[in-house]
Short mmCIF file of C-alpha atoms in Angstrom, two decimals:
data_model
loop_
_atom_site.label_atom_id
_atom_site.label_comp_id
_atom_site.label_asym_id
_atom_site.label_seq_id
_atom_site.Cartn_x
_atom_site.Cartn_y
_atom_site.Cartn_z
CA MET A 260 20.36 17.62 -38.91
CA ARG A 261 19.19 19.59 -41.96
CA ILE A 262 21.41 19.20 -45.01
CA GLY A 263 21.47 21.34 -48.14
CA PHE A 264 23.09 20.73 -51.51
CA LEU A 265 24.21 23.48 -53.85
CA GLY A 266 24.19 21.43 -57.04
CA ALA A 267 22.25 18.29 -57.86
CA GLY A 268 24.42 16.21 -60.19
CA LYS A 269 25.51 12.57 -59.95
CA MET A 270 27.77 13.01 -56.95
CA ALA A 271 25.16 15.01 -55.06
CA GLY A 272 22.59 12.31 -55.78
CA ALA A 273 24.95 9.56 -54.66
CA ILE A 274 25.71 11.33 -51.38
CA MET A 275 22.02 12.02 -50.73
CA ARG A 276 21.13 8.36 -51.23
CA GLY A 277 23.84 7.35 -48.79
CA PHE A 278 22.59 9.79 -46.16
CA ILE A 279 19.01 8.61 -46.55
CA ASP A 280 19.74 4.87 -46.75
CA SER A 281 22.00 4.98 -43.69
CA GLY A 282 19.51 6.97 -41.64
CA VAL A 283 21.89 9.91 -41.14
CA ALA A 284 19.22 12.25 -42.49
CA GLU A 285 15.59 11.92 -43.49
CA ALA A 286 14.76 12.85 -47.06
CA LYS A 287 12.41 15.60 -45.86
CA HIS A 288 15.36 17.24 -44.08
CA ILE A 289 17.44 17.45 -47.27
CA ILE A 290 17.11 20.29 -49.76
CA ALA A 291 18.93 20.69 -53.08
CA SER A 292 19.21 23.44 -55.67
CA CYS A 293 20.43 23.83 -59.23
CA PRO A 294 19.98 26.37 -62.04
CA LYS A 295 16.64 26.43 -63.85
CA GLN A 296 18.26 25.21 -67.07
CA ASP A 297 19.28 22.03 -65.22
CA HIS A 298 15.78 21.31 -63.91
CA GLY A 299 16.06 17.70 -65.12
CA LEU A 300 18.59 17.06 -62.35
CA LEU A 301 16.08 18.10 -59.71
CA GLU A 302 13.44 15.85 -61.25
CA LYS A 303 15.76 12.85 -60.73
CA ILE A 304 16.49 13.53 -57.07
CA THR A 305 12.87 14.44 -56.31
CA LYS A 306 12.24 10.69 -56.51
CA LEU A 307 14.33 10.36 -53.35
CA GLY A 308 11.80 12.48 -51.49
CA VAL A 309 14.08 15.47 -50.93
CA VAL A 310 13.02 19.11 -51.20
CA THR A 311 14.16 20.93 -54.34
CA THR A 312 14.51 24.57 -55.31
CA HIS A 313 16.21 26.87 -57.79
CA GLU A 314 17.14 29.30 -55.00
CA ASN A 315 20.62 28.78 -53.55
CA GLY A 316 19.88 31.23 -50.76
CA ARG A 317 16.98 29.11 -49.56
CA VAL A 318 19.27 26.09 -49.29
CA VAL A 319 21.62 28.00 -46.99
CA LYS A 320 18.82 29.44 -44.84
CA GLU A 321 17.18 26.04 -44.31
CA SER A 322 20.33 23.96 -43.68
CA ASN A 323 22.82 23.36 -40.88
CA VAL A 324 25.25 21.65 -43.27
CA VAL A 325 25.59 23.02 -46.81
CA ILE A 326 27.34 20.72 -49.29
CA VAL A 327 28.78 22.47 -52.35
CA CYS A 328 28.45 20.08 -55.31
CA THR A 329 28.78 22.51 -58.20
CA LYS A 330 31.31 22.52 -61.01
CA PRO A 331 34.65 23.96 -59.85
CA ASN A 332 34.46 26.96 -62.16
CA VAL A 333 31.26 28.28 -60.55
CA VAL A 334 32.03 27.64 -56.87
CA ARG A 335 33.33 31.14 -56.21
CA LYS A 336 30.32 32.70 -57.93
CA VAL A 337 27.83 30.54 -56.03
CA LEU A 338 29.48 31.14 -52.66
CA THR A 339 29.60 34.90 -53.28
CA GLU A 340 25.91 34.79 -54.20
CA VAL A 341 24.89 33.13 -50.91
CA SER A 342 27.51 34.85 -48.75
CA SER A 343 25.05 37.32 -47.19
CA LYS A 344 22.94 34.43 -45.91
CA VAL A 345 25.79 32.35 -44.42
CA THR A 346 26.16 32.48 -40.63
CA ARG A 347 28.18 30.63 -37.98
CA GLN A 348 25.27 28.20 -37.82
CA ASN A 349 26.19 26.91 -41.29
CA LEU A 350 28.92 24.34 -41.90
CA ILE A 351 30.05 24.65 -45.52
CA VAL A 352 31.34 21.35 -46.95
CA SER A 353 32.72 21.43 -50.49
CA VAL A 354 33.27 18.43 -52.75
CA ALA A 355 34.25 20.64 -55.70
CA LEU A 356 37.42 19.55 -57.50
CA GLY A 357 40.49 21.70 -56.91
CA VAL A 358 38.78 24.53 -55.01
CA THR A 359 40.92 25.35 -51.98
CA ILE A 360 39.81 26.21 -48.47
CA LYS A 361 41.45 29.63 -48.88
CA THR A 362 39.38 30.34 -52.00
CA MET A 363 36.16 29.40 -50.23
CA GLU A 364 36.93 31.32 -47.06
CA LYS A 365 37.69 34.46 -49.10
CA ALA A 366 34.28 34.24 -50.81
CA LEU A 367 32.40 33.78 -47.53
CA PRO A 368 31.96 35.87 -44.36
CA GLU A 369 34.79 36.00 -41.84
CA ASN A 370 34.90 32.98 -39.49
CA THR A 371 32.77 30.77 -41.77
CA ARG A 372 33.14 27.07 -40.94
CA VAL A 373 34.55 25.36 -44.06
CA ILE A 374 35.57 21.76 -44.75
CA ARG A 375 36.96 20.52 -48.06
CA VAL A 376 36.07 16.95 -49.05
CA MET A 377 36.89 14.57 -51.89
CA PRO A 378 34.56 11.54 -52.09
CA ASN A 379 34.35 9.15 -55.03
CA ILE A 380 31.66 7.56 -57.16
CA PRO A 381 31.31 4.29 -55.15
CA ALA A 382 29.31 6.50 -52.78
CA LEU A 383 26.47 5.22 -54.97
CA VAL A 384 26.80 1.87 -53.18
CA ARG A 385 28.01 3.33 -49.86
CA MET A 386 31.59 2.24 -50.55
CA SER A 387 33.18 5.64 -51.07
CA ALA A 388 36.79 6.36 -50.12
CA SER A 389 36.57 9.97 -48.93
CA VAL A 390 39.14 12.37 -47.53
CA TYR A 391 38.59 15.73 -45.86
CA SER A 392 40.57 18.78 -44.73
CA LEU A 393 39.43 21.24 -42.08
CA GLY A 394 39.23 24.98 -42.59
CA ASN A 395 40.57 27.58 -40.18
CA ASN A 396 37.31 28.36 -38.38
CA VAL A 397 35.69 24.99 -37.67
CA LEU A 398 34.13 24.24 -34.30
CA ASP A 399 35.12 21.35 -32.04
CA GLY A 400 32.19 19.19 -33.15
CA ASP A 401 32.58 19.75 -36.89
CA THR A 402 35.01 16.87 -37.35
CA ASP A 403 32.44 14.52 -35.80
CA ILE A 404 29.75 15.87 -38.13
CA VAL A 405 31.75 15.38 -41.32
CA GLN A 406 32.95 11.95 -40.23
CA LYS A 407 29.39 10.85 -39.48
CA LEU A 408 28.24 12.04 -42.92
CA LEU A 409 31.14 10.54 -44.86
CA CYS A 410 31.11 7.23 -42.98
CA SER A 411 27.47 6.85 -44.00
CA ILE A 412 28.62 6.56 -47.63
CA GLY A 413 31.78 4.50 -47.02
CA TYR A 414 35.23 5.08 -45.52
CA CYS A 415 36.82 8.43 -44.68
CA GLU A 416 39.95 9.89 -43.19
CA GLU A 417 41.40 13.35 -42.56
CA ILE A 418 44.38 14.55 -44.59
CA HIS A 419 46.39 17.76 -44.82
CA GLU A 420 45.04 19.95 -47.60
CA SER A 421 48.43 19.85 -49.34
CA LEU A 422 47.66 16.19 -50.13
CA MET A 423 44.16 16.83 -51.47
CA ASP A 424 45.14 16.97 -55.15
CA ILE A 425 47.02 13.68 -54.78
CA ALA A 426 44.01 12.10 -53.08
CA THR A 427 41.84 13.40 -55.91
CA ALA A 428 44.08 11.64 -58.43
CA LEU A 429 44.25 8.46 -56.34
CA SER A 430 40.91 7.72 -54.67
CA GLY A 431 38.84 10.35 -56.50
CA SER A 432 39.85 9.30 -60.02
CA GLY A 433 40.88 5.78 -59.00
CA PRO A 434 37.53 4.14 -59.71
CA ALA A 435 37.90 5.05 -63.40
CA TYR A 436 41.25 3.25 -63.50
CA VAL A 437 39.77 0.22 -61.74
CA PHE A 438 36.71 0.12 -64.02
CA THR A 439 39.12 0.00 -66.96
CA VAL A 440 41.03 -2.86 -65.32
CA ILE A 441 37.79 -4.78 -64.77
CA GLN A 442 36.68 -4.19 -68.35
CA SER A 443 40.05 -5.25 -69.72
CA LEU A 444 40.16 -8.43 -67.63
CA ALA A 445 36.67 -9.30 -68.82
CA ASP A 446 37.65 -8.59 -72.44
CA GLY A 447 40.53 -11.03 -72.08
CA ALA A 448 38.19 -13.72 -70.79
CA VAL A 449 35.68 -13.04 -73.59
CA LYS A 450 38.50 -13.32 -76.12
CA MET A 451 39.26 -16.76 -74.73
CA GLY A 452 35.62 -17.86 -74.94
CA MET A 453 33.83 -16.88 -71.72
CA PRO A 454 30.39 -15.19 -71.88
CA ARG A 455 30.58 -11.42 -71.30
CA ALA A 456 28.26 -11.19 -68.27
CA GLN A 457 30.05 -14.00 -66.47
CA ALA A 458 33.45 -12.50 -67.27
CA LEU A 459 32.42 -9.13 -65.82
CA ARG A 460 31.08 -10.69 -62.64
CA LEU A 461 34.24 -12.70 -62.04
CA ALA A 462 36.56 -9.79 -62.86
CA ALA A 463 34.69 -7.40 -60.55
CA GLN A 464 34.61 -9.95 -57.73
CA ALA A 465 38.34 -10.62 -58.15
CA VAL A 466 39.07 -6.89 -57.80
CA MET A 467 36.74 -6.46 -54.82
CA GLY A 468 38.09 -9.52 -53.04
CA SER A 469 41.69 -8.51 -53.66
CA ALA A 470 41.07 -5.03 -52.26
CA LYS A 471 39.46 -6.48 -49.15
CA LEU A 472 42.40 -8.84 -48.66
CA VAL A 473 44.87 -5.93 -48.81
CA LEU A 474 42.86 -3.96 -46.24
CA GLU A 475 42.18 -6.81 -43.84
CA SER A 476 45.38 -8.85 -44.00
CA GLY A 477 47.86 -6.03 -43.50
CA GLU A 478 50.13 -7.75 -46.01
CA HIS A 479 52.04 -5.75 -48.62
CA PRO A 480 50.44 -6.06 -52.08
CA ASP A 481 53.73 -7.40 -53.48
CA SER A 482 53.71 -10.20 -50.91
CA LEU A 483 50.12 -11.09 -51.76
CA LYS A 484 50.99 -11.03 -55.46
CA ASP A 485 53.88 -13.41 -54.85
CA ASP A 486 51.50 -15.79 -53.06
CA VAL A 487 49.54 -16.12 -56.31
CA CYS A 488 52.59 -16.46 -58.57
CA SER A 489 53.70 -20.07 -58.23
CA PRO A 490 57.00 -21.01 -59.97
CA GLY A 491 56.47 -21.64 -63.67
CA GLY A 492 52.72 -21.05 -63.33
CA CYS A 493 50.35 -19.09 -65.54
CA THR A 494 50.19 -16.05 -63.22
CA ILE A 495 53.90 -15.26 -63.31
CA TYR A 496 53.80 -15.52 -67.09
CA ALA A 497 50.90 -13.07 -67.09
CA MET A 498 52.77 -10.72 -64.73
CA HIS A 499 55.74 -10.73 -67.08
CA SER A 500 53.42 -9.65 -69.88
CA LEU A 501 52.01 -6.81 -67.74
CA GLU A 502 55.52 -5.64 -66.83
CA ARG A 503 56.54 -5.71 -70.48
CA GLY A 504 53.53 -3.53 -71.31
CA GLY A 505 54.33 -0.98 -68.63
CA PHE A 506 51.23 -1.72 -66.54
CA ARG A 507 52.51 -0.37 -63.23
CA SER A 508 54.31 2.56 -64.83
CA SER A 509 51.11 3.56 -66.61
CA LEU A 510 49.15 3.64 -63.36
CA ILE A 511 51.88 5.61 -61.58
CA GLU A 512 51.93 8.12 -64.42
CA ALA A 513 48.12 8.34 -64.42
CA VAL A 514 48.14 9.42 -60.76
CA GLU A 515 50.89 11.95 -61.47
CA ILE A 516 49.04 13.45 -64.45
CA ALA A 517 45.72 13.59 -62.61
CA THR A 518 47.39 15.27 -59.61
CA ASN A 519 48.89 17.98 -61.81
CA ARG A 520 45.56 18.49 -63.56
CA ALA A 521 43.74 18.86 -60.22
CA LYS A 522 46.31 21.48 -59.18
CA ALA A 523 45.86 23.34 -62.48
CA ILE A 524 42.08 23.40 -62.08
CA GLY A 525 42.46 24.77 -58.57
CA GLU A 526 44.72 27.55 -59.80
CA SER A 527 42.52 28.56 -62.73
#
């Protein structure tokens, strides 16, 4: 499989590393492009052993799977630019925020195979939570292709495109919320006298372990929370403090706001 990237930023680099480390694709079979003014991005990914270019058309011509990793506001321009070189042999996979399948299909030749994807930054450690939606012209084997690629960088599942903005706000933006939780937990421990590095390690491990327990136990998070909150213990006192501060409401509102912003970007 030959894979091309239109765009070479952080997410593109994270996905490339996952593909290479998992053995899904050899570095020599990956090619990436970006504008000349962003040449520094290509210098970074060159260290991975991939082929680089400033010609988007070359990426399309030399790739079976073309992954669109540009900023949302230039996706239509880039796809229009390469449109004359796109054939049924190309599977176009976009990770661009808010850009709909309809928008991409309009910019590309009729019957172009398009899949819309939303990964997240833990792809850097092959722990991404990715979702994807299929376009109108995909082939029978395209689902297998995208699943193979996304599973190489973590977990993936198919969703209806109408849920993509919500998924963007949840799993796409979610790591930022969780990083803030980890930092805040560590700050609390530092305030009480624990060394910073140790506090960060313990906070991160607590979050990772808790997430794994939710996924593997099948228990509702509320039930698991109750297991930790013994009567009159320190945890229930802490939970009262979080409730008083609007902790859960803030997270719910964050997902709502991020969803609406993703929709607005897609409509702009």
